[in-house]
Coordinates of C-alpha atoms in Angstrom, one line a residue:
M15 CA -27.2 6.7 9.2
S16 CA -23.8 6.6 11.1
M17 CA -20.5 6.3 9.3
A18 CA -19.9 2.9 11.0
K19 CA -23.2 1.5 9.7
L20 CA -22.6 2.8 6.3
L21 CA -19.3 1.2 6.0
T22 CA -20.2 -2.2 7.5
K23 CA -23.1 -2.4 5.0
A24 CA -20.8 -1.2 2.2
K25 CA -23.3 1.4 0.8
F26 CA -20.7 2.8 -1.5
L27 CA -20.3 3.1 -5.2
T28 CA -17.3 1.1 -6.4
T29 CA -15.9 0.0 -9.7
A30 CA -14.4 -3.3 -8.3
A31 CA -15.2 -6.2 -10.6
L32 CA -14.9 -9.8 -9.6
V33 CA -13.4 -12.5 -11.8
L34 CA -14.6 -15.7 -10.2
L35 CA -15.0 -19.1 -11.7
P36 CA -18.1 -21.2 -11.0
F37 CA -17.1 -22.8 -7.7
A38 CA -16.5 -26.5 -7.8
A39 CA -17.3 -29.0 -5.1
Q40 CA -15.3 -28.3 -2.0
A41 CA -12.1 -30.2 -1.7
E42 CA -10.8 -31.6 1.6
R43 CA -8.2 -29.8 3.6
G44 CA -4.8 -30.0 1.9
S45 CA -6.0 -32.3 -0.9
D46 CA -5.0 -30.1 -3.8
G47 CA -1.2 -30.3 -3.5
D48 CA 1.0 -27.3 -3.8
L49 CA 0.0 -23.8 -4.9
K50 CA 2.6 -21.9 -6.9
I51 CA 2.5 -18.1 -6.8
F52 CA 4.8 -15.6 -8.6
Y53 CA 5.4 -12.2 -6.9
W54 CA 8.2 -10.8 -9.1
Q55 CA 8.9 -8.2 -6.4
A56 CA 10.2 -10.6 -3.8
A57 CA 9.5 -10.3 -0.1
S58 CA 12.5 -9.1 2.0
T59 CA 10.7 -9.7 5.3
L60 CA 7.6 -11.4 6.5
N61 CA 6.8 -8.8 9.2
P62 CA 4.5 -6.2 7.6
Y63 CA 5.3 -3.8 10.4
L64 CA 8.8 -3.4 8.8
S65 CA 7.5 -2.6 5.4
G66 CA 3.9 -1.8 4.7
I67 CA 4.3 -2.4 1.0
G68 CA 2.4 -5.0 -0.9
K69 CA 5.0 -7.7 -1.5
E70 CA 5.7 -8.1 2.2
V71 CA 2.2 -7.5 3.4
D72 CA 0.8 -10.1 1.0
A73 CA 3.5 -12.7 1.8
A74 CA 2.7 -12.2 5.5
A75 CA -1.1 -12.4 5.0
L76 CA -0.9 -16.2 4.7
V77 CA 0.4 -16.3 8.2
V78 CA -0.5 -13.4 10.4
E79 CA -4.1 -11.9 10.5
P80 CA -5.9 -8.8 11.7
L81 CA -9.1 -8.6 13.6
A82 CA -11.0 -7.7 10.4
R83 CA -10.3 -7.2 6.7
F84 CA -12.0 -5.8 3.6
D85 CA -13.6 -8.0 1.0
P86 CA -13.5 -7.2 -2.8
Q87 CA -16.3 -4.7 -2.5
G88 CA -14.6 -2.9 0.4
T89 CA -17.0 -4.3 2.9
L90 CA -15.5 -4.8 6.4
V91 CA -15.7 -8.5 7.5
P92 CA -14.6 -10.1 10.8
L93 CA -11.5 -12.4 10.8
L94 CA -10.0 -12.9 14.3
A95 CA -13.0 -10.9 15.6
A96 CA -16.3 -12.5 16.2
E97 CA -18.2 -9.6 14.7
I98 CA -17.8 -6.0 13.5
P99 CA -18.5 -3.6 16.4
T100 CA -21.1 -0.9 15.7
K101 CA -23.1 1.5 17.8
E102 CA -26.1 -0.7 17.1
N103 CA -24.6 -3.9 18.6
G104 CA -23.0 -2.0 21.5
G105 CA -19.5 -2.3 20.2
I106 CA -18.9 1.5 19.8
L107 CA -19.7 4.0 22.6
A108 CA -22.3 6.6 21.9
D109 CA -19.6 9.3 22.3
M110 CA -17.4 7.4 19.8
T111 CA -14.4 7.4 22.2
M112 CA -14.1 3.6 22.4
I113 CA -14.5 0.5 20.3
T114 CA -14.8 -2.9 21.8
W115 CA -13.8 -6.0 19.8
K116 CA -15.0 -9.4 20.8
L117 CA -12.5 -12.0 19.6
R118 CA -13.4 -15.3 17.9
P119 CA -13.2 -18.1 20.6
G120 CA -11.0 -21.1 20.1
V121 CA -8.4 -19.5 17.8
K122 CA -4.9 -21.0 18.1
W123 CA -1.5 -19.8 17.0
S124 CA 0.3 -22.2 14.7
D125 CA 2.4 -23.5 17.6
G126 CA -0.8 -24.6 19.3
S127 CA -0.9 -21.9 22.0
A128 CA -4.1 -19.9 22.5
F129 CA -4.6 -16.5 20.8
S130 CA -5.9 -13.9 23.2
A131 CA -6.6 -10.3 23.8
K132 CA -3.1 -9.9 25.4
D133 CA -1.6 -10.4 21.9
V134 CA -3.6 -7.5 20.5
V135 CA -2.5 -5.2 23.3
F136 CA 1.1 -6.3 22.8
T137 CA 0.9 -5.5 19.0
W138 CA -0.2 -2.0 19.8
K139 CA 2.7 -1.5 22.2
Y140 CA 5.1 -3.1 19.8
C141 CA 4.3 -0.7 16.9
T142 CA 4.1 2.4 19.0
A143 CA 7.3 1.8 21.2
T144 CA 9.9 4.6 21.1
G145 CA 12.5 4.0 18.4
A146 CA 10.6 1.2 16.7
G147 CA 10.3 2.8 13.3
C148 CA 7.1 0.8 12.7
A149 CA 5.8 1.1 9.2
A150 CA 2.1 1.2 10.4
S151 CA 2.6 3.6 13.3
N152 CA 0.1 6.1 11.8
A153 CA -2.6 3.4 12.1
F154 CA -2.5 3.8 15.8
D155 CA -2.6 7.6 15.9
G156 CA -5.2 9.0 18.3
I157 CA -5.3 6.0 20.6
K158 CA -5.1 6.7 24.3
D159 CA -5.0 3.0 25.4
V160 CA -5.7 -0.5 24.4
V161 CA -7.0 -2.7 27.2
A162 CA -7.6 -6.5 27.4
K163 CA -10.8 -6.7 29.5
D164 CA -10.6 -10.5 29.4
E165 CA -9.1 -13.1 27.2
L166 CA -11.5 -12.4 24.4
T167 CA -12.3 -8.7 24.7
I168 CA -10.4 -5.7 23.6
E169 CA -11.2 -2.1 24.3
I170 CA -9.5 0.6 22.1
R171 CA -9.8 3.9 23.8
F172 CA -9.4 7.0 21.8
A173 CA -8.2 10.4 22.9
Q174 CA -11.1 12.1 21.1
P175 CA -14.4 11.0 19.5
T176 CA -13.4 8.8 16.5
P177 CA -16.4 8.2 14.2
Y178 CA -14.3 5.8 12.0
P179 CA -12.6 3.5 14.4
Y180 CA -11.8 0.7 11.9
V181 CA -8.1 1.5 11.3
P182 CA -6.0 -0.2 14.1
F183 CA -5.8 -4.0 13.7
V184 CA -7.9 -3.8 10.5
S185 CA -6.6 -5.0 7.1
S186 CA -3.5 -6.9 6.2
T187 CA -1.2 -3.9 7.1
T188 CA -1.9 -4.2 10.8
P189 CA -2.1 -7.9 11.8
I190 CA -1.7 -9.3 15.3
L191 CA 1.7 -10.6 16.4
Q192 CA 2.2 -13.2 19.0
E193 CA 3.5 -11.6 22.2
A194 CA 5.4 -14.8 23.2
Q195 CA 7.4 -14.6 20.0
F196 CA 8.1 -10.9 19.7
K197 CA 8.3 -9.7 23.3
D198 CA 12.0 -9.2 23.1
C199 CA 11.8 -7.2 19.8
M200 CA 10.6 -3.9 21.1
G201 CA 11.7 -0.4 20.2
A202 CA 15.0 -0.1 18.4
K203 CA 15.3 -4.0 18.3
I204 CA 12.3 -4.3 15.9
A205 CA 14.4 -4.7 12.8
S206 CA 17.2 -6.9 14.3
C207 CA 14.9 -9.8 15.4
T208 CA 15.7 -11.7 12.2
A209 CA 14.3 -15.1 13.3
Q210 CA 11.0 -13.6 14.3
N211 CA 10.7 -11.3 11.3
F212 CA 11.5 -14.1 8.8
A213 CA 9.2 -16.7 10.4
P214 CA 6.3 -15.1 12.4
I215 CA 4.0 -17.5 14.2
G216 CA 0.5 -16.8 13.0
T217 CA -3.2 -17.7 13.1
G218 CA -3.6 -17.9 9.3
P219 CA -4.0 -20.9 7.1
Y220 CA -0.3 -21.4 6.6
R221 CA 3.0 -21.3 8.6
V222 CA 6.4 -20.4 7.3
K223 CA 8.5 -23.5 6.3
D224 CA 11.4 -21.7 4.7
F225 CA 12.2 -18.2 3.7
K226 CA 15.0 -16.9 1.5
P227 CA 14.8 -13.1 1.5
N228 CA 14.4 -11.5 -1.9
D229 CA 13.9 -14.9 -3.4
V230 CA 11.3 -17.4 -2.2
V231 CA 8.9 -18.2 0.7
V232 CA 7.7 -21.8 1.3
Y233 CA 4.6 -22.4 3.4
A234 CA 3.1 -25.5 5.0
M235 CA -0.5 -25.8 6.3
N236 CA -1.1 -24.5 9.8
P237 CA -2.2 -27.6 11.7
A238 CA -4.1 -25.4 14.2
Y239 CA -6.1 -23.4 11.6
R240 CA -9.6 -22.9 12.8
E241 CA -11.5 -23.9 9.6
A242 CA -11.6 -27.7 9.4
D243 CA -12.0 -27.9 5.6
K244 CA -9.4 -25.2 4.7
P245 CA -6.9 -24.5 3.2
H246 CA -7.3 -26.7 0.2
F247 CA -3.7 -26.6 -0.8
S248 CA -1.2 -28.5 1.4
G249 CA 1.6 -26.0 0.7
V250 CA 2.3 -22.7 -1.0
T251 CA 5.4 -21.3 -2.6
I252 CA 5.7 -17.6 -3.4
K253 CA 8.6 -17.2 -5.8
G254 CA 10.2 -13.7 -6.3
G255 CA 12.6 -12.2 -8.8
G256 CA 12.4 -11.4 -12.5
D257 CA 9.9 -8.9 -13.7
A258 CA 6.3 -8.5 -14.7
M259 CA 6.9 -10.1 -18.1
S260 CA 8.6 -13.2 -16.8
A261 CA 5.8 -13.6 -14.2
A262 CA 3.1 -13.2 -16.9
R263 CA 4.9 -15.8 -19.1
A264 CA 5.0 -18.2 -16.2
V265 CA 1.2 -18.2 -15.8
F266 CA 0.0 -17.5 -19.3
E267 CA 2.5 -19.4 -21.5
T268 CA 4.4 -22.0 -19.7
G269 CA 2.0 -22.8 -16.9
E270 CA 4.9 -22.9 -14.4
T271 CA 2.9 -21.0 -11.8
D272 CA -0.7 -20.9 -10.7
Y273 CA -0.9 -17.2 -10.0
A274 CA 1.2 -14.2 -11.1
W275 CA 0.8 -10.9 -9.3
N276 CA 0.8 -7.3 -10.5
L277 CA 1.1 -7.7 -14.3
Q278 CA 2.0 -4.1 -15.1
L279 CA 2.3 -4.7 -18.8
A280 CA 1.5 -2.8 -22.0
P281 CA -2.1 -3.8 -23.2
D282 CA -1.0 -5.3 -26.4
V283 CA 1.6 -7.5 -24.6
L284 CA -0.9 -8.7 -22.1
A285 CA -3.5 -9.5 -24.8
K286 CA -1.0 -11.6 -26.7
L287 CA 0.0 -13.5 -23.6
T288 CA -3.7 -14.1 -22.6
S289 CA -4.4 -15.6 -26.1
A290 CA -2.3 -18.7 -25.1
G291 CA -5.3 -19.9 -23.2
K292 CA -3.6 -21.3 -20.1
A293 CA -4.7 -18.6 -17.7
R294 CA -7.1 -15.6 -17.3
P295 CA -6.6 -12.1 -16.1
V296 CA -7.9 -11.3 -12.7
T297 CA -8.8 -7.6 -12.5
A298 CA -10.6 -4.9 -10.6
F299 CA -10.4 -1.1 -10.2
G300 CA -10.0 0.2 -6.6
S301 CA -8.0 3.3 -5.6
M302 CA -4.6 2.4 -7.1
V303 CA -2.7 5.3 -8.6
E304 CA 0.7 5.5 -10.3
Y305 CA 2.3 8.6 -8.7
L306 CA 5.3 10.8 -9.0
F307 CA 6.8 11.9 -5.7
L308 CA 8.9 15.1 -5.6
N309 CA 11.6 15.3 -2.9
L310 CA 11.4 18.5 -0.9
T311 CA 14.7 17.7 0.8
D312 CA 18.2 17.7 -0.6
P313 CA 19.3 14.3 -1.8
G314 CA 22.9 15.3 -2.3
A315 CA 25.4 12.6 -1.4
D316 CA 27.7 15.1 0.3
L317 CA 25.2 15.5 3.1
G318 CA 26.0 12.0 4.5
D319 CA 23.4 11.0 7.2
K320 CA 21.4 14.1 6.6
R321 CA 20.8 13.3 2.9
S322 CA 17.1 13.4 2.0
T323 CA 16.1 14.5 5.5
V324 CA 14.6 17.7 6.8
A325 CA 17.8 18.4 8.7
G326 CA 19.8 18.3 5.5
G327 CA 17.9 21.3 4.1
P328 CA 15.5 22.0 1.2
N329 CA 15.9 20.6 -2.3
K330 CA 17.9 23.2 -4.3
I331 CA 15.5 22.9 -7.3
L332 CA 12.2 21.3 -6.2
S333 CA 11.6 23.5 -3.1
D334 CA 10.2 26.1 -5.5
I335 CA 6.5 25.2 -6.1
R336 CA 6.7 26.9 -9.5
V337 CA 9.2 24.2 -10.7
R338 CA 7.1 21.4 -9.3
K339 CA 4.0 22.8 -11.0
A340 CA 5.8 23.2 -14.3
L341 CA 6.8 19.5 -14.2
S342 CA 3.1 18.5 -13.6
L343 CA 1.8 20.9 -16.3
A344 CA 4.0 19.3 -19.0
I345 CA 2.7 15.8 -18.5
D346 CA 0.2 14.2 -21.0
R347 CA -1.4 11.8 -18.6
A348 CA -4.0 10.6 -21.2
E349 CA -1.2 9.6 -23.5
I350 CA 0.6 7.6 -20.8
A351 CA -2.6 5.9 -19.8
E352 CA -3.6 5.0 -23.4
V353 CA -0.2 3.9 -24.6
L354 CA 1.0 2.0 -21.5
Y355 CA -2.2 0.9 -19.7
G356 CA -5.0 0.6 -22.2
D357 CA -8.3 -0.2 -20.6
Q358 CA -6.5 -0.9 -17.3
G359 CA -5.6 2.8 -16.8
K360 CA -7.3 6.1 -16.7
A361 CA -5.6 9.5 -16.5
T362 CA -6.1 11.1 -13.1
C363 CA -5.4 14.3 -11.3
N364 CA -6.3 13.0 -7.8
V365 CA -4.5 11.2 -5.0
V366 CA -7.9 9.6 -4.2
P367 CA -9.6 8.4 -7.5
A368 CA -12.3 6.2 -5.8
P369 CA -14.8 5.6 -4.3
A370 CA -16.9 8.1 -6.1
Q371 CA -18.0 10.1 -3.0
Y372 CA -14.4 11.0 -2.4
V373 CA -13.4 12.1 -5.9
S374 CA -12.5 15.8 -6.3
T375 CA -13.1 17.7 -9.6
A376 CA -11.0 20.7 -8.5
N377 CA -7.8 19.4 -10.3
D378 CA -9.2 18.2 -13.6
G379 CA -7.3 20.9 -15.4
C380 CA -4.2 18.6 -15.2
L381 CA -5.8 16.3 -17.8
A382 CA -4.8 18.8 -20.5
P383 CA -1.0 19.3 -20.7
N384 CA 0.1 22.9 -21.0
A385 CA 3.8 23.2 -21.9
A386 CA 3.5 27.0 -22.6
A387 CA 2.3 27.6 -19.1
A388 CA 5.0 25.3 -17.7
K389 CA 7.7 27.3 -19.5
A390 CA 6.3 30.5 -18.3
L391 CA 6.5 29.3 -14.7
L392 CA 10.1 28.3 -15.1
D393 CA 10.9 31.7 -16.6
E394 CA 9.2 33.4 -13.7
A395 CA 11.3 31.2 -11.3
G396 CA 14.5 32.5 -12.9
W397 CA 15.4 29.3 -14.8
K398 CA 16.6 30.5 -18.2
P399 CA 17.5 28.3 -21.2
G400 CA 21.2 27.8 -21.6
A401 CA 23.3 27.3 -24.7
D402 CA 22.7 23.6 -24.7
G403 CA 18.9 24.1 -24.2
I404 CA 19.0 23.1 -20.5
R405 CA 17.8 25.8 -18.2
E406 CA 20.1 27.2 -15.6
K407 CA 20.0 29.6 -12.7
G408 CA 22.9 31.0 -10.7
G409 CA 25.3 28.6 -12.4
Q410 CA 23.2 25.5 -11.6
K411 CA 21.7 23.4 -14.3
L412 CA 18.0 22.4 -14.1
K413 CA 18.9 18.7 -13.8
L414 CA 16.9 16.1 -11.9
S415 CA 17.5 12.5 -10.8
F416 CA 14.6 10.1 -11.3
L417 CA 14.4 6.7 -9.5
T418 CA 11.8 3.9 -9.8
S419 CA 11.6 0.1 -9.7
T420 CA 12.6 -2.0 -12.6
S421 CA 9.5 -2.6 -14.8
G422 CA 8.9 -2.3 -18.5
V423 CA 5.9 0.0 -18.1
R424 CA 7.8 2.1 -15.5
Q425 CA 10.8 2.5 -17.7
D426 CA 8.6 3.5 -20.6
T427 CA 6.8 6.0 -18.4
Q428 CA 10.2 7.4 -17.3
A429 CA 11.2 7.8 -21.0
M430 CA 7.9 9.6 -21.8
L431 CA 8.3 11.9 -18.8
K432 CA 11.9 12.7 -19.8
E433 CA 10.7 13.8 -23.2
Y434 CA 7.9 16.0 -21.8
W435 CA 10.4 17.6 -19.5
K436 CA 13.1 17.9 -22.1
G437 CA 10.7 20.2 -24.0
L438 CA 10.8 22.5 -21.0
G439 CA 14.6 22.6 -20.8
V440 CA 14.8 20.1 -17.9
S441 CA 17.5 17.5 -18.0
V442 CA 16.6 14.1 -16.3
D443 CA 18.9 11.3 -15.2
L444 CA 16.9 8.0 -15.2
R445 CA 17.6 5.1 -12.9
N446 CA 15.8 2.0 -11.9
V447 CA 16.5 -0.7 -9.3
S448 CA 15.0 -4.1 -8.5
G449 CA 11.5 -3.9 -7.0
S450 CA 12.7 -6.2 -4.2
V451 CA 15.2 -3.5 -3.2
F452 CA 13.2 -0.4 -4.0
F453 CA 10.2 -1.6 -2.0
G454 CA 12.3 -3.3 0.7
G455 CA 12.6 -2.1 4.3
D456 CA 16.3 -2.5 4.7
A457 CA 17.4 0.6 6.6
G458 CA 21.0 0.1 5.3
N459 CA 20.1 0.0 1.6
P460 CA 20.5 3.3 -0.2
D461 CA 18.1 2.5 -3.0
T462 CA 14.8 2.2 -1.1
R463 CA 11.8 4.4 -1.8
Q464 CA 12.0 5.5 1.9
K465 CA 15.6 6.7 1.6
F466 CA 14.6 8.6 -1.6
Y467 CA 18.1 9.5 -2.7
A468 CA 16.8 11.2 -5.8
D469 CA 14.7 14.2 -6.8
V470 CA 11.8 12.3 -8.2
E471 CA 10.6 8.7 -7.7
M472 CA 7.6 6.8 -9.0
Y473 CA 5.5 3.9 -7.8
T474 CA 1.9 2.9 -7.1
D475 CA 0.0 3.2 -3.8
N476 CA -3.7 2.7 -2.8
S477 CA -6.0 2.8 0.2
K478 CA -7.0 -0.2 2.3
G479 CA -10.8 -0.1 2.5
L480 CA -13.2 2.5 1.2
D481 CA -12.7 5.2 3.9
Q482 CA -9.7 7.4 3.1
E483 CA -8.7 8.7 6.5
S484 CA -5.8 6.3 7.1
Y485 CA -4.6 6.7 3.5
L486 CA -4.5 10.4 3.6
N487 CA -2.7 10.3 6.9
K488 CA 0.3 9.0 5.0
W489 CA 1.3 12.6 4.2
T490 CA 1.2 14.1 7.7
C491 CA 4.4 15.6 9.1
A492 CA 4.8 12.7 11.5
A493 CA 4.9 10.2 8.7
I494 CA 8.2 11.5 7.1
P495 CA 10.9 8.8 7.0
S496 CA 14.2 9.6 8.6
P497 CA 17.1 7.9 10.4
V498 CA 15.2 8.4 13.7
T499 CA 12.4 6.1 12.4
Q500 CA 14.9 3.6 10.9
W501 CA 13.7 5.1 7.6
Q502 CA 10.1 3.9 8.1
G503 CA 7.3 6.2 7.2
S504 CA 4.9 6.8 4.3
N505 CA 5.5 10.5 3.5
M506 CA 8.0 10.2 0.8
P507 CA 8.1 13.8 -0.5
R508 CA 8.8 15.0 3.1
Y509 CA 5.7 17.2 2.7
C510 CA 4.8 19.0 5.9
S511 CA 1.9 21.3 6.3
Q512 CA 0.3 22.4 9.6
D513 CA -2.9 23.1 7.7
Y514 CA -2.9 19.6 6.3
D515 CA -2.3 18.0 9.7
A516 CA -5.1 20.1 11.1
L517 CA -7.5 18.8 8.5
S518 CA -6.4 15.3 9.4
Q519 CA -7.3 15.9 13.0
V520 CA -10.7 17.3 12.0
L521 CA -11.4 14.3 9.7
R522 CA -10.6 11.9 12.6
K523 CA -13.5 13.3 14.7
T524 CA -16.0 14.0 11.9
D525 CA -19.0 11.7 11.4
G526 CA -21.2 11.2 8.4
I527 CA -20.1 10.2 4.9
T528 CA -20.9 13.6 3.3
A529 CA -18.9 15.6 5.8
R530 CA -16.0 13.1 5.8
A531 CA -15.9 13.0 2.0
E532 CA -15.8 16.8 1.8
L533 CA -12.8 16.9 4.2
A534 CA -11.0 14.1 2.3
R535 CA -11.4 16.0 -1.0
K536 CA -9.9 19.1 0.7
M537 CA -6.9 17.0 1.8
N538 CA -6.6 15.5 -1.6
D539 CA -6.6 19.0 -3.2
M540 CA -4.0 20.3 -0.8
L541 CA -1.7 17.4 -1.7
V542 CA -2.3 17.7 -5.5
Q543 CA -1.9 21.5 -5.4
S544 CA 1.4 21.3 -3.5
Y545 CA 2.8 19.4 -6.5
T546 CA 4.8 17.1 -4.2
V547 CA 2.5 14.2 -5.0
I548 CA 1.7 14.1 -8.8
P549 CA -0.9 11.5 -9.8
L550 CA -0.5 10.1 -13.3
V551 CA -2.8 7.1 -13.9
H552 CA -5.6 5.5 -12.0
R553 CA -4.6 1.9 -12.4
G554 CA -6.6 -1.3 -12.3
N555 CA -5.3 -4.2 -10.2
I556 CA -4.3 -7.0 -12.7
S557 CA -2.9 -10.4 -12.0
G558 CA -3.1 -13.7 -13.8
A559 CA -4.6 -17.0 -12.6
A560 CA -4.4 -20.5 -14.1
K561 CA -7.7 -21.7 -15.5
S562 CA -7.4 -24.7 -13.2
L563 CA -7.5 -22.4 -10.1
N564 CA -10.9 -21.9 -8.5
G565 CA -12.1 -19.3 -5.9
V566 CA -9.9 -16.5 -7.0
S567 CA -11.2 -12.9 -6.9
M568 CA -9.3 -9.7 -7.1
N569 CA -9.4 -7.6 -4.0
P570 CA -8.5 -4.0 -4.7
W571 CA -9.2 -2.9 -1.1
D572 CA -6.9 -5.3 0.9
S573 CA -4.3 -8.0 0.4
E574 CA -4.5 -9.7 -3.0
L575 CA -4.1 -13.0 -1.2
W576 CA -7.0 -12.1 1.2
D577 CA -8.8 -15.5 0.7
V578 CA -6.1 -17.9 -0.4
A579 CA -7.4 -20.4 2.1
G580 CA -10.5 -20.7 -0.1
W581 CA -8.6 -21.3 -3.4
S582 CA -8.7 -24.8 -4.8
R583 CA -7.8 -26.8 -7.9
A584 CA -10.5 -27.6 -10.5
R585 CA -11.1 -31.4 -10.6

């Protein structure tokens, strides 16, 4: 069976679990009043092409839509497309060099104008334009051309056979933008079109009514939305700010909000909050992993514009793989998972922890910490204990800066890691900044994850959909953030391997789940064994929903707000 057919039928093993209340009688459009959502990491833009991170992608998902998306089981389902193209229905050429998407007829933008194939072509040109610094640029790798055959037909032509063609314009990270609105925002202008980026015109169930960056988004129903009986809520407010604890209290204790996102809390804290009875946890396991990223470039402030760039030179400490491996060896992942995540976390040694076919066993040794081996590596690398217990070499102390977002669990993780590394003779300066800043796309802000003005940083990432090609492409050489890309890019460690890039190219043209999974495992192993990406915990997605909220199911493979149009209030 072909890769395309396998994926569209979702013949995968997955641990995703739905939490879905018995569905009440359907409410009329807009009859359920206002929906209040709490994303404690507030959106800084509503254009996902300027971010690619969850808080912006989800906030935009109510407005702008892709051709297709993934459901909670990872199955590909059409959205703006009329159907999923396959070889069987003629949508994919036999030689796998082209996919043809038929668009859903009658779709309107929220301003009443017609959505067409020309908007799809424009979006491709918009993201791939020279100097754009588009956060999703790797989604369009390997495309030779995108052609509008008529108003409702798109051909994506690939430069080589592409057995898995479901990356461009698929999932919440690559939605379609309206050409009429964004036509003057090409290339280097992409980030400066504030009016467009803060209020994109879309085809989704809602339109932007008001947006205060890093604070709140207010939405009103899209009067041109194609489903006559949806959405059920007349308006939506996504409030940002605070932290995971304040978000959890707002849904579990005070009832101030209907839905609270990303409740990364210690298990005992979450259990106590849940006992109040006002809300329920909404959970599922996908491919979400809490990672450490180790900066291979020099983050020294004295380098100016070359700071944390390849041009600025290698990291004076972490460019030695022995140091990086020592840091990994010292970590007790099982302790972190048990103490800080409970049943919502599993120690992992892999970048790709799911689906099962993709999971490597080559790195399982990391599950048992080995401080003695770590110390031996540092000795071998020439880092000797100083009088104060901190190792030094050539007059330089083995001292690292460690940045992450503000979160109780993340600060506790930092503290645990600091203790593990202290036992090796490594000094660590801990720092955290607001998630709205850390995960923001502001090229002028020094504290973003893309700038990476530190030696180590920590956050969570995960794949969209079950196939791992697009996700693993995040660590190709071309994905390194820099001033040239307006600091957009997904390769935070600045890892660059020609062998890894070559495997990426082979994966792109390989058909069959068995062969693709084998290549994905090899790429996973290269990343893990480079010790530039250090997996810690395979996390469950967990949010909270008021018991009065119907139709909510966690989607670990796409936007968490993937089906907000179907949410309703219990009557």
